[in-house]
Coordinates of C-alpha atoms and ligand atoms in Angstrom, one line a residue:
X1 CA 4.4 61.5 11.0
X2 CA 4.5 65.4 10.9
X3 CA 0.9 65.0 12.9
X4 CA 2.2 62.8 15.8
X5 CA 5.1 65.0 16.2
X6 CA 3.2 67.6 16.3
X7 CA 1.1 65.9 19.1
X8 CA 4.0 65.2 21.4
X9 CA 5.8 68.5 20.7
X10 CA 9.3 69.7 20.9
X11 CA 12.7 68.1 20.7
X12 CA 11.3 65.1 22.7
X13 CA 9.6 63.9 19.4
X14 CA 12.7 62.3 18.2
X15 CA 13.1 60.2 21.6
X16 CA 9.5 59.1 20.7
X17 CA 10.3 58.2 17.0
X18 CA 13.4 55.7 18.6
X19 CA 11.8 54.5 21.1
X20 CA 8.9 53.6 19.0
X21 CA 11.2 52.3 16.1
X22 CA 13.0 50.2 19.0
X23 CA 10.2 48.7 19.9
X24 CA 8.9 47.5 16.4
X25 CA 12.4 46.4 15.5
X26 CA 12.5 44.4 18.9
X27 CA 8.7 42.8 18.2
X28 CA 10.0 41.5 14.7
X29 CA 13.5 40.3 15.8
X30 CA 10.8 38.2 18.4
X31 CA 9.1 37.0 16.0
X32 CA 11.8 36.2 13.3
X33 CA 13.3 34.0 16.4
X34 CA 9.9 32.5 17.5
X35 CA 9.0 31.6 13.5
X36 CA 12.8 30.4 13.2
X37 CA 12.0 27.9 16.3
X38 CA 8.8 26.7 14.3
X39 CA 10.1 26.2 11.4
X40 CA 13.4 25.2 11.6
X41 CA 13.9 22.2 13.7
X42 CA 17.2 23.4 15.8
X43 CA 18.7 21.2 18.7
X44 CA 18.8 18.1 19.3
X45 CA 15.9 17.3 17.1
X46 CA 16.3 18.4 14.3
X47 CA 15.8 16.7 11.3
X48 CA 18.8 15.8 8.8
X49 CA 18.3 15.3 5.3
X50 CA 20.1 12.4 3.6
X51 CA 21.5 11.8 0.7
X52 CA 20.0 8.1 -0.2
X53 CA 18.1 9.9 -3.7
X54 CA 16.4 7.6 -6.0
X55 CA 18.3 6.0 -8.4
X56 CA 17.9 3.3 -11.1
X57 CA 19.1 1.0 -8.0
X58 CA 15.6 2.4 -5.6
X59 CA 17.5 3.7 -2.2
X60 CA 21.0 1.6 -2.6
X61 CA 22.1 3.0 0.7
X62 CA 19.0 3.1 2.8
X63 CA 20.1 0.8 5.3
X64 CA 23.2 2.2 6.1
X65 CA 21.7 5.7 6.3
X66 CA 18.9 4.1 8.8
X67 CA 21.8 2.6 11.0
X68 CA 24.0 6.5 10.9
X69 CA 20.8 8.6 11.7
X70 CA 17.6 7.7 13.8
X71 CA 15.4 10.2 12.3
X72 CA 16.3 11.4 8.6
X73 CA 14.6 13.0 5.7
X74 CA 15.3 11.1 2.5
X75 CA 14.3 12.9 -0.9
X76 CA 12.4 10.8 -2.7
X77 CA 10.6 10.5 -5.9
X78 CA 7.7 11.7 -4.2
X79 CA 9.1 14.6 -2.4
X80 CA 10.6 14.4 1.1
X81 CA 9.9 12.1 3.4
X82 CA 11.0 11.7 7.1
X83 CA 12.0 8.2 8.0
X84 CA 11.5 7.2 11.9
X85 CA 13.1 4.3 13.3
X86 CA 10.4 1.4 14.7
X87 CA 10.5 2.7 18.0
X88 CA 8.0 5.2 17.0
X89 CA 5.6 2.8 15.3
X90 CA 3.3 2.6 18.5
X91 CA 2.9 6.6 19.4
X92 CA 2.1 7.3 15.2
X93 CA 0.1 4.1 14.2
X94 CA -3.5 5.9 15.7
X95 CA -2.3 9.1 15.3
X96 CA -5.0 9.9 12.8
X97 CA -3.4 13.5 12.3
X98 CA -1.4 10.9 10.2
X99 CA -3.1 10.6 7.3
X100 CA -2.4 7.4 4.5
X101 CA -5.3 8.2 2.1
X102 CA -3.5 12.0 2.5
X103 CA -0.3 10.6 1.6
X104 CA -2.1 8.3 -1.5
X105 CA -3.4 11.4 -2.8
X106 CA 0.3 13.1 -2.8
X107 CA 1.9 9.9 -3.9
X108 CA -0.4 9.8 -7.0
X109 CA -1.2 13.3 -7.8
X110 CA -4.9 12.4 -7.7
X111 CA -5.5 16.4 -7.3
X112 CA -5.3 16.7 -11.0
X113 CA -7.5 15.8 -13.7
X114 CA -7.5 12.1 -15.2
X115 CA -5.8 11.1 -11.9
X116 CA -8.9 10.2 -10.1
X117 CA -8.0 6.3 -11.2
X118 CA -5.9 6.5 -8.1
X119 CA -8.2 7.8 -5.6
X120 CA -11.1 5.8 -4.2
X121 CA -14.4 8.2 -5.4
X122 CA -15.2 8.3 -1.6
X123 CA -13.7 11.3 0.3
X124 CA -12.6 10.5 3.4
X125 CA -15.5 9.1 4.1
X126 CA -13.9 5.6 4.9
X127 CA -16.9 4.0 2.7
X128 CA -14.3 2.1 0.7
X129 CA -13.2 0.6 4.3
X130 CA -16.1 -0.8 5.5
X131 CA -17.3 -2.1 2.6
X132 CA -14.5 -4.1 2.8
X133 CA -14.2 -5.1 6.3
X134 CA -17.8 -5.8 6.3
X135 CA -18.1 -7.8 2.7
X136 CA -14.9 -9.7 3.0
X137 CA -14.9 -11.0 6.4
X138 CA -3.7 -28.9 -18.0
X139 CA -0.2 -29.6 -18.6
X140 CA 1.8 -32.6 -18.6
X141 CA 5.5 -32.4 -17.8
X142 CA 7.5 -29.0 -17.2
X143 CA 6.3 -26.3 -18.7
X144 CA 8.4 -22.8 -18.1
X145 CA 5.9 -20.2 -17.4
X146 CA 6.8 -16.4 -16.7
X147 CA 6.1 -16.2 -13.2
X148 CA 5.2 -12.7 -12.5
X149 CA 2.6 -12.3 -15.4
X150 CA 1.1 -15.7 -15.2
X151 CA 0.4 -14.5 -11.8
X152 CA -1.6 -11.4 -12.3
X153 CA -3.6 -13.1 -15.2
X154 CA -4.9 -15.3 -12.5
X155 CA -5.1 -12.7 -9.5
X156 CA -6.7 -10.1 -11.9
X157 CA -9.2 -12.1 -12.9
X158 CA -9.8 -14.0 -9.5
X159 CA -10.0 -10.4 -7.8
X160 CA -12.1 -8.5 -10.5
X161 CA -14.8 -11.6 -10.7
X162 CA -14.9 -11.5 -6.4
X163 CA -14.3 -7.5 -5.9
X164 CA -16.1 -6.0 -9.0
X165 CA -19.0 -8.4 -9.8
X166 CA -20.1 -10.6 -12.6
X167 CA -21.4 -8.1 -15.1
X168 CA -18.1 -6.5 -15.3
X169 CA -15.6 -9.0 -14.4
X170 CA -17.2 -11.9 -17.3
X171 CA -16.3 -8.4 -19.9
X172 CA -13.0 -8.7 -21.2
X173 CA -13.2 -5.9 -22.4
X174 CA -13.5 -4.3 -19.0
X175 CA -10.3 -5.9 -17.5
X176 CA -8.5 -5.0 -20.7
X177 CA -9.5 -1.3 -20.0
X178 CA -9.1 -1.1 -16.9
X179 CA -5.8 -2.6 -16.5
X180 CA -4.8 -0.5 -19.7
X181 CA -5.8 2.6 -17.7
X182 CA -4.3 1.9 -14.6
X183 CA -0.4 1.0 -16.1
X184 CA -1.5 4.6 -18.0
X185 CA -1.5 5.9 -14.7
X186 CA 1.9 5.0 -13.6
X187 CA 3.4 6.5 -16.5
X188 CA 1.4 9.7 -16.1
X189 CA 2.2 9.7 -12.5
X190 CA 5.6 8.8 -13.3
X191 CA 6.1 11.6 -16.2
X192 CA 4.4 14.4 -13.8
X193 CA 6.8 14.1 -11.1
X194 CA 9.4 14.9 -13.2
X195 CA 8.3 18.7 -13.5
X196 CA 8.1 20.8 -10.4
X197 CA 5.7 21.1 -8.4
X198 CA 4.8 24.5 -8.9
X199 CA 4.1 24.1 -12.7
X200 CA 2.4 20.4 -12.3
X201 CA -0.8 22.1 -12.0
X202 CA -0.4 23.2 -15.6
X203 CA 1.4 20.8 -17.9
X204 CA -0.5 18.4 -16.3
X205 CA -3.3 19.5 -19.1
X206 CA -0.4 19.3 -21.9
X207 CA 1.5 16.4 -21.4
X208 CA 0.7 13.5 -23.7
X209 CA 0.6 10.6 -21.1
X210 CA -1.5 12.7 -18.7
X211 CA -3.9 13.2 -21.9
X212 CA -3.8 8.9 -22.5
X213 CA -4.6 8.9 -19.0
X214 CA -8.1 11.2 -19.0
X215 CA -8.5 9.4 -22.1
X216 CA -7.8 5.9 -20.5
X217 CA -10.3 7.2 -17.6
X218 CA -12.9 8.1 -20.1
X219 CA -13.3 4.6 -21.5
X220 CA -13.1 2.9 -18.0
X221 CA -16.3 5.5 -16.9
X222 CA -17.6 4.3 -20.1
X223 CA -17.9 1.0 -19.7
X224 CA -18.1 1.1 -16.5
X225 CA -21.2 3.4 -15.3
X226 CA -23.9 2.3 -17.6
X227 CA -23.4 -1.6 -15.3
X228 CA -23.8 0.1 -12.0
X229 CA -26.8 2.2 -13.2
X230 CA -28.3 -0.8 -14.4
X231 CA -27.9 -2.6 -10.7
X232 CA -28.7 0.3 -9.0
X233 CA -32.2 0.5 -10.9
X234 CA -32.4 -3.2 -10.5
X235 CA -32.1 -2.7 -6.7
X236 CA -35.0 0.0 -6.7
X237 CA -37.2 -2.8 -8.1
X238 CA -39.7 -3.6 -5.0
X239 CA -39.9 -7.3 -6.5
X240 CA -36.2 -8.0 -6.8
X241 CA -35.7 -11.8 -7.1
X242 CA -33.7 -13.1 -4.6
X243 CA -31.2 -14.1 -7.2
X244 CA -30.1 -10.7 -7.9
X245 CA -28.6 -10.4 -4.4
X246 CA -24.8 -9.4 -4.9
X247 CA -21.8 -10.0 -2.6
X248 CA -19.4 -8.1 -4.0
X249 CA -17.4 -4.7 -3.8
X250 CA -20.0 -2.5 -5.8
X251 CA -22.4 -4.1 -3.6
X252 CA -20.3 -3.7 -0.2
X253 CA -19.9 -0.3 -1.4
X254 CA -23.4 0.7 -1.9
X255 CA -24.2 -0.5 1.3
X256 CA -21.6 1.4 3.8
X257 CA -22.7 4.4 1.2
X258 CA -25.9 4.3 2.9
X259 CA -27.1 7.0 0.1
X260 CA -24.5 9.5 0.4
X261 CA -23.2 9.9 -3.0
X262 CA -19.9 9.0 -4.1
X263 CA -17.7 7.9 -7.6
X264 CA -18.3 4.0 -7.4
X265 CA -16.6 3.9 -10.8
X266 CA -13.3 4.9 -9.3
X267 CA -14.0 3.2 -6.0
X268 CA -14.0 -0.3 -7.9
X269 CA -10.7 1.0 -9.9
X270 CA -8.8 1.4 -6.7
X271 CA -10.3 -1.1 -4.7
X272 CA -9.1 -3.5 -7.9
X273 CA -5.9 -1.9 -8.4
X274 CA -5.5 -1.9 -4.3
X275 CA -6.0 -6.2 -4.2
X276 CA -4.3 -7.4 -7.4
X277 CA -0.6 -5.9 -7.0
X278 CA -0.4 -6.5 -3.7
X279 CA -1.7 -9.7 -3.7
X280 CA 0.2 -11.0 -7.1
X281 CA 3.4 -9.5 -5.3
X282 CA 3.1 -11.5 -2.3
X283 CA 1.8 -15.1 -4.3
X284 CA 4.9 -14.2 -7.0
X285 CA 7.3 -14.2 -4.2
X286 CA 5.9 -17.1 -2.2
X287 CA 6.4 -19.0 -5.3
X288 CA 9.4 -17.9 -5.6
X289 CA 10.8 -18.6 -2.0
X290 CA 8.9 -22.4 -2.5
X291 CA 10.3 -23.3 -6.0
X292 CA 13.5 -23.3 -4.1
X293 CA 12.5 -25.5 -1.1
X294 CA 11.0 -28.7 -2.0
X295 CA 11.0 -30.3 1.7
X296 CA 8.7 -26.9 2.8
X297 CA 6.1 -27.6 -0.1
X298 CA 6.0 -30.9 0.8
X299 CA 5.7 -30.1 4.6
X300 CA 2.4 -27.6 3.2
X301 CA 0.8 -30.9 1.0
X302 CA 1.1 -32.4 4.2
X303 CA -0.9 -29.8 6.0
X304 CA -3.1 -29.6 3.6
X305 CA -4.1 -33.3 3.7
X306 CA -4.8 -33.1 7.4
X307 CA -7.5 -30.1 7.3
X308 CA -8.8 -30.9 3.3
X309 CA -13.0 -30.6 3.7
X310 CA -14.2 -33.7 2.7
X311 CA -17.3 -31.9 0.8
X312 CA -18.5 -27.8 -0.1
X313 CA -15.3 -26.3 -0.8
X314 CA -13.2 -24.4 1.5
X315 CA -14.5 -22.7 5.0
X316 CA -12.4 -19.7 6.9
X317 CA -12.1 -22.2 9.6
X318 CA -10.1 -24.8 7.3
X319 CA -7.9 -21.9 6.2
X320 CA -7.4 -21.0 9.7
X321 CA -6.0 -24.4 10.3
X322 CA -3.1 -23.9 7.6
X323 CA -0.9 -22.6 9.9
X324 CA 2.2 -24.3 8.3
X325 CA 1.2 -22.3 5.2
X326 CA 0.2 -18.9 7.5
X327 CA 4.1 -19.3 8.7
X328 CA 5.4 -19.5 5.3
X329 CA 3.7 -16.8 4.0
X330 CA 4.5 -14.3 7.1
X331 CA 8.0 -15.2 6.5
X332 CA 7.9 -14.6 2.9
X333 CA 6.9 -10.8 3.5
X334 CA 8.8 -10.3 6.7
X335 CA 11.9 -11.0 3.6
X336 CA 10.2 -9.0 1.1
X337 CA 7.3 -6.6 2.0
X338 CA 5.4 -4.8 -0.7
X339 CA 7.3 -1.8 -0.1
X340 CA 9.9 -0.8 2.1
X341 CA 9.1 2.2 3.7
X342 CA 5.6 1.9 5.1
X343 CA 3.5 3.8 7.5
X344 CA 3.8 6.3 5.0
X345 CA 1.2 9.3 6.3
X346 CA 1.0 12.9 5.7
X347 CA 1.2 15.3 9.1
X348 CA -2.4 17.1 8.9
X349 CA -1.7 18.8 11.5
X350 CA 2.0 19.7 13.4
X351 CA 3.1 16.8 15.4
X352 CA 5.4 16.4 18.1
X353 CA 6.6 13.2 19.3
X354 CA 6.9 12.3 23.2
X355 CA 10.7 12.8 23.0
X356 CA 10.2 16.6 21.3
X357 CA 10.8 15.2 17.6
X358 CA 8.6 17.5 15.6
X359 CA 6.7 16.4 12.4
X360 CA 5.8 19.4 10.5
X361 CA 2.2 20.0 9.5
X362 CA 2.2 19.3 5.9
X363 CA 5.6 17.0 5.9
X364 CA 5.5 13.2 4.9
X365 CA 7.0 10.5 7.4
X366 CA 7.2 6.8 7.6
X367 CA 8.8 3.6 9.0
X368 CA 11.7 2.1 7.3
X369 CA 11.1 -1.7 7.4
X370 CA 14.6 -2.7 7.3
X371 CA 14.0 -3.2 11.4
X372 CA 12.3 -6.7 10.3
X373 CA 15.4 -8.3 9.2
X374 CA 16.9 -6.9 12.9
X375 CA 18.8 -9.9 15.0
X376 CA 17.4 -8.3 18.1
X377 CA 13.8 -8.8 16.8
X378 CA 14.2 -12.4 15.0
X379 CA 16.7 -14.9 15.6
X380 CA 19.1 -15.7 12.5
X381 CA 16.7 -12.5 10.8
X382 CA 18.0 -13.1 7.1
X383 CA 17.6 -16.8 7.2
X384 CA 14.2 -18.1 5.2
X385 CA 12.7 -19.9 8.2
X386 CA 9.6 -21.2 6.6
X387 CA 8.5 -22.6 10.6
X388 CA 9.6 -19.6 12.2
X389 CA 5.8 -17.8 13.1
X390 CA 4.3 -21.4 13.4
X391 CA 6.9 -22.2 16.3
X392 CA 6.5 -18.7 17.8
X393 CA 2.4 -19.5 18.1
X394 CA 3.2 -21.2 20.7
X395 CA 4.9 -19.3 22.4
X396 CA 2.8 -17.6 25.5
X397 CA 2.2 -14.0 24.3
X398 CA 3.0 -14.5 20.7
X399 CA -0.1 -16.6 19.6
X400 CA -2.3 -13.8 17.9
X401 CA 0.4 -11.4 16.9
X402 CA 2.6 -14.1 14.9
X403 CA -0.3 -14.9 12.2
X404 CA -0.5 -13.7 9.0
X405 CA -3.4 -11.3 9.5
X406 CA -2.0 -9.5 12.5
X407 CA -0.2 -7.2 11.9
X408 CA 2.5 -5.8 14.9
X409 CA 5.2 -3.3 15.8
X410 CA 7.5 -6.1 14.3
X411 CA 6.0 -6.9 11.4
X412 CA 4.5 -4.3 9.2
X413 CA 3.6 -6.3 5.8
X414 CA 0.0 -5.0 6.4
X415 CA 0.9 -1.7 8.2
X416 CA -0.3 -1.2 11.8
X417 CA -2.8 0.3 13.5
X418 CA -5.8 2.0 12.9
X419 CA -5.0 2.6 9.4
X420 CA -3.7 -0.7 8.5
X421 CA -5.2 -2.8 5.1
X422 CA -9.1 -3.9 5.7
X423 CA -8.2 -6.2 2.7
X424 CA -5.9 -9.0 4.3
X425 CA -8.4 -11.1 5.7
X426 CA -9.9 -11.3 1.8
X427 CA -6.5 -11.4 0.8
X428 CA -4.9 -14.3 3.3
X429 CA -7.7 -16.6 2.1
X430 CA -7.9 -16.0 -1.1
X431 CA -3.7 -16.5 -1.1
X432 CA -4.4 -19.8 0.4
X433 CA -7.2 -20.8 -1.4
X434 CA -4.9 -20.4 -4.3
X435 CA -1.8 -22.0 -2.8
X436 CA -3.5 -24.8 -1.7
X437 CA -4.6 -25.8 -5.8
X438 CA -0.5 -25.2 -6.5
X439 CA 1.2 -27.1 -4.3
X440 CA -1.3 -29.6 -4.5
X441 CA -1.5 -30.1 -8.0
X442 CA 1.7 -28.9 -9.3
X443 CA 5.6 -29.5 -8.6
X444 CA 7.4 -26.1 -9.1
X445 CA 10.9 -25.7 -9.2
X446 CA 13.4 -22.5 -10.7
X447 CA 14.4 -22.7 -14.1
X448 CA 17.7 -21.8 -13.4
X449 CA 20.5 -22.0 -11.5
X450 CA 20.7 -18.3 -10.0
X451 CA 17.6 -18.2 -8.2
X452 CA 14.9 -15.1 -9.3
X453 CA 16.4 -12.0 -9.2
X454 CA 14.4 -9.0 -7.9
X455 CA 14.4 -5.5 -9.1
X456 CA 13.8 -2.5 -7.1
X457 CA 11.9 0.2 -7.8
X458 CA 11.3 3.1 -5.9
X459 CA 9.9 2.1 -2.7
X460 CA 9.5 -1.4 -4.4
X461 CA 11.5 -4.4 -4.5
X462 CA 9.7 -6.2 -7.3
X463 CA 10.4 -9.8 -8.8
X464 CA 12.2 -9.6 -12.4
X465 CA 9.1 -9.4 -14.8
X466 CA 11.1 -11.8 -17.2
X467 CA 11.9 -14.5 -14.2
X468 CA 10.2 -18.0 -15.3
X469 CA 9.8 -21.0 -13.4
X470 CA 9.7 -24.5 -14.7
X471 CA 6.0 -26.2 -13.8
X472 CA 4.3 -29.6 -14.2
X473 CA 1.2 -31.4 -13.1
X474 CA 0.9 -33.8 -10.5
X475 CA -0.9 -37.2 -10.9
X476 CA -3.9 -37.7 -9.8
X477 CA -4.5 -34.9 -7.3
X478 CA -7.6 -32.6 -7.7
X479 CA -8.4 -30.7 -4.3
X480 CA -12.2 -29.6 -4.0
Ligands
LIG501 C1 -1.3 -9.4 0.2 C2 -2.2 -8.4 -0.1 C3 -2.1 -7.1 0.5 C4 -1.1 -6.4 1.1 C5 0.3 -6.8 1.4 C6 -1.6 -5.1 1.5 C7 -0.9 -4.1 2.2 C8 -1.4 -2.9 2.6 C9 -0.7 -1.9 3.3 C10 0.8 -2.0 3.7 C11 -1.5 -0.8 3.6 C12 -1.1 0.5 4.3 C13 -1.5 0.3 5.8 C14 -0.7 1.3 6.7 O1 0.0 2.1 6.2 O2 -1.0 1.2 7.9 C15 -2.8 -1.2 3.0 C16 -3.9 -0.3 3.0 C17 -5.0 -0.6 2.3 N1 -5.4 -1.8 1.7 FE1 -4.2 -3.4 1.5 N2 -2.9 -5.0 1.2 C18 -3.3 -6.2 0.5 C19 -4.5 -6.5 0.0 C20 -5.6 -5.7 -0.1 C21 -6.8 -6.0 -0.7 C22 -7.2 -7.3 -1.3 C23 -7.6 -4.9 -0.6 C24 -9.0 -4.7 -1.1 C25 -9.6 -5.4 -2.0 C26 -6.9 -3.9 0.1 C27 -7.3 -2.6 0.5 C28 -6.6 -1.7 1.2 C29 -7.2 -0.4 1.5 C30 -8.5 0.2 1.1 C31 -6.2 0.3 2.3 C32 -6.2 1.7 2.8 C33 -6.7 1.7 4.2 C34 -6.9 3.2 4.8 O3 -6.9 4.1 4.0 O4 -7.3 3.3 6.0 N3 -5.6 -4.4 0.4 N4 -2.7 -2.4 2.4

């Protein structure tokens, strides 16, 4: 200082020093202002936060909070989250600075060790998503039966013996393991989000469900790798015999892989973990919804007589022709989606909507479904209409976007966009498939007189785990 007033001489250096002190003071007040603009959403856009916190309940007052503000953040067990109403689903649903598999891996913490089970072992890469889209294209009298875990013994097993191949799926010890380390997961998942962020990093190494977890992940790996080693030698073979040609998800996998390397152990995990609770959720529920209307399943044998193949099993174009049971099943998630916030996306970059709205780079966002149950959108919207998507087929305009598989700005069951599931087309005919044996050779009705209750958790609505059913056999009836 004593140099540069010693440069500019006199009494005049004091006038320099304010002038110059001015200036800096006026460059940060600037920029305070400019950053407070960024960051703080002030105006007409910005961005309230609502009080609709988890609780035992999920988010009791979601839909009330969706009707008082358009745009809100809601805290959530997963951090914050902004909630846009549905007229946003078309600008965001291509927006690939959106990012699902970047909201997966904050949903799941997959960042830290052991909680790899949750991320598919490709990065980014969208090998998982091809492989998909390109390899899926006795009792007598009633018998109560726990509906939701007689359900996933049959989806798990139908989805591990079509998605993860014979070697592993005929091991029961694999299914065991793996299903043992994936509910592991949950409760590690579950445990680290009670500790803030800032220490997860580190007592993610310390506490004792994260370490069942690794150890869980271990076993899985265990089993696991030495099977895929084994193909993938097989494979190198020049002379292998045409019956060692696989059509499953390992196999799907390997292909889109083309070489580059990636974790097929976890892959399979997710891709597993990604078809069977989805997929037992929306067969629980359809059960559910048809135990309680006799004169729909009867409506479905019917449908099912008129396309039955006569010989070699079911083909896509039979299930196609179920559109009875294609309506039924639409209206069964339109009721009850998996979850109820969906679209759910992480802002890679700063986004700003067409009307200003500003999604902060970093921030999560998605689309509260409770729009689907809207009487603007569908006509008496809480009523079970089991005929409602069948009778809008054919209605000019409506044909493609009211079956099952397509999914819309007014139905989001599946998502939307390009980001929505590469697994429904498996899924939708492996549901009917399945359906089509139940109603045929079973009567189903609810063991009690209340109806099944459903229990919500988190971003879930889930049927009661304990809810049973009362089952029995038809005569006679065997469907190919
Ligand atoms: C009834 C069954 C299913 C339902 C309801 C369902 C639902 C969904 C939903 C809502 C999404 C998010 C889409 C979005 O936000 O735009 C999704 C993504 C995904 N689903 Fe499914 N899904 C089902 C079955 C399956 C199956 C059987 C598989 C594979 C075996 C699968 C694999 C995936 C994958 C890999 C993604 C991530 C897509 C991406 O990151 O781009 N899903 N699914």
């Amino acid at each position: 200082m004593t140099m540069y007033r010693r440069a500019i001489g006199g009494d005049s250096f004091y006038d320099g020093d304010h002038f110059h002190i001015l200036q800096i003071l006026g460059v940060l007040v600037v920029t305070v202002v400019i950053l407070y603009i960024l960051r703080c959403d002030i105006g007409p856009k910005a961005i309230p936060t609502v009080d609709a916190r988890l609780s035992p309940d999920g988010y009791p007052n979601l839909i009330e909070k969706a009707k008082e503000y358009r745009i809100f953040t809601l805290n959530t067990y997963a951090g914050p989250i902004i909630i846009l109403p549905p007229e946003y689903i078309d600008e965001i649903r291509n927006d690939r600075r959106l990012s699902l598999a970047a909201w997966n891996n904050h949903e799941f913490s997959t960042r830290y060790a052991g909680f790899e089970v949750f991320r598919p072992g490709t990065t980014g890469d969208g090998i998982l998503q091809d492989a998909i889209k390109s390899g899926l294209s006795r009792i007598i009298g009633w018998h109560k039966v726990t509906l939701k875990s007689s359900i996933d013994f049959i989806i798990q097993r139908v989805v591990a013996s079509v998605v993860c191949g014979p070697e592993l799926s005929s091991r029961a010890e694999w299914l065991e393991t793996v299903t043992t380390c994936l509910e592991a997961g949950g409760i590690a998942v579950n445990e680290l989000r009670k500790w803030p962020p800032a220490l997860r990093p580190l007592v993610h190494w310390f506490l004792p469900s994260c370490r069942r977890l690794r150890a869980q992940a271990r076993q899985v790996r265990r089993i696991t790798e030495p099977i895929i080693a084994e193909r993938r030698a097989r494979h190198l073979k020049p002379d292998s015999s045409p019956q060692l040609q696989y059509n499953d998800g390992l196999e799907w996998m390997e292909r889109s892989a083309m070489g580059r390397p990636y974790d097929a152990t976890m892959s399979l995990l997710v891709l597993f973990l990604l078809g069977t609770e989805t997929m037992a959720d929306l067969l629980t529920q359809m059960l559910s919804d048809l135990s309680e209307r006799a004169e729909v399943v009867e409506a479905m044998r019917l449908e099912v007589l008129t396309v039955l193949p006569r010989q070699n099993g079911w083909r896509t174009q039979d299930l196609h022709r179920l559109r009875l049971m294609d309506s039924v099943l639409k209206e069964s998630q339109r009721l009850k989606p998996f979850e109820f916030v969906l679209l759910r996306r992480i802002a890679l970059d700063t986004v700003r909507l067409s009307d200003g709205t500003r999604i902060p780079k970093g921030s999560g966002v998605g689309v509260f479904t409770g729009f689907m149950c809207d009487p603007t959108i569908y006509l008496n919207p809480t009523q079970f209409d089991a005929f409602r998507f069948l009778n809008l087929r054919n209605t000019p305009g409506y044909a493609h976007s009211s079956q099952f598989v397509s999914p819309s700005a007014s139905h989001l069951g599946f998502g939307y966009g390009s980001q929505s599931c590469p697994g429904r087309f498996f899924a939708v005919a492996l549901v009917k498939i399945l359906l089509v044996h139940i109603v045929m050779e079973y009567d189903i009705k609810p063991s009690g007189s209340e109806g099944i209750k459903l229990v919500k958790d988190g971003f879930r609505v889930n049927t009661d785990p304990e809810a049973t059913l009362l089952v029995r056999r038809r005569q006679d009836v065997a469907v190919p």
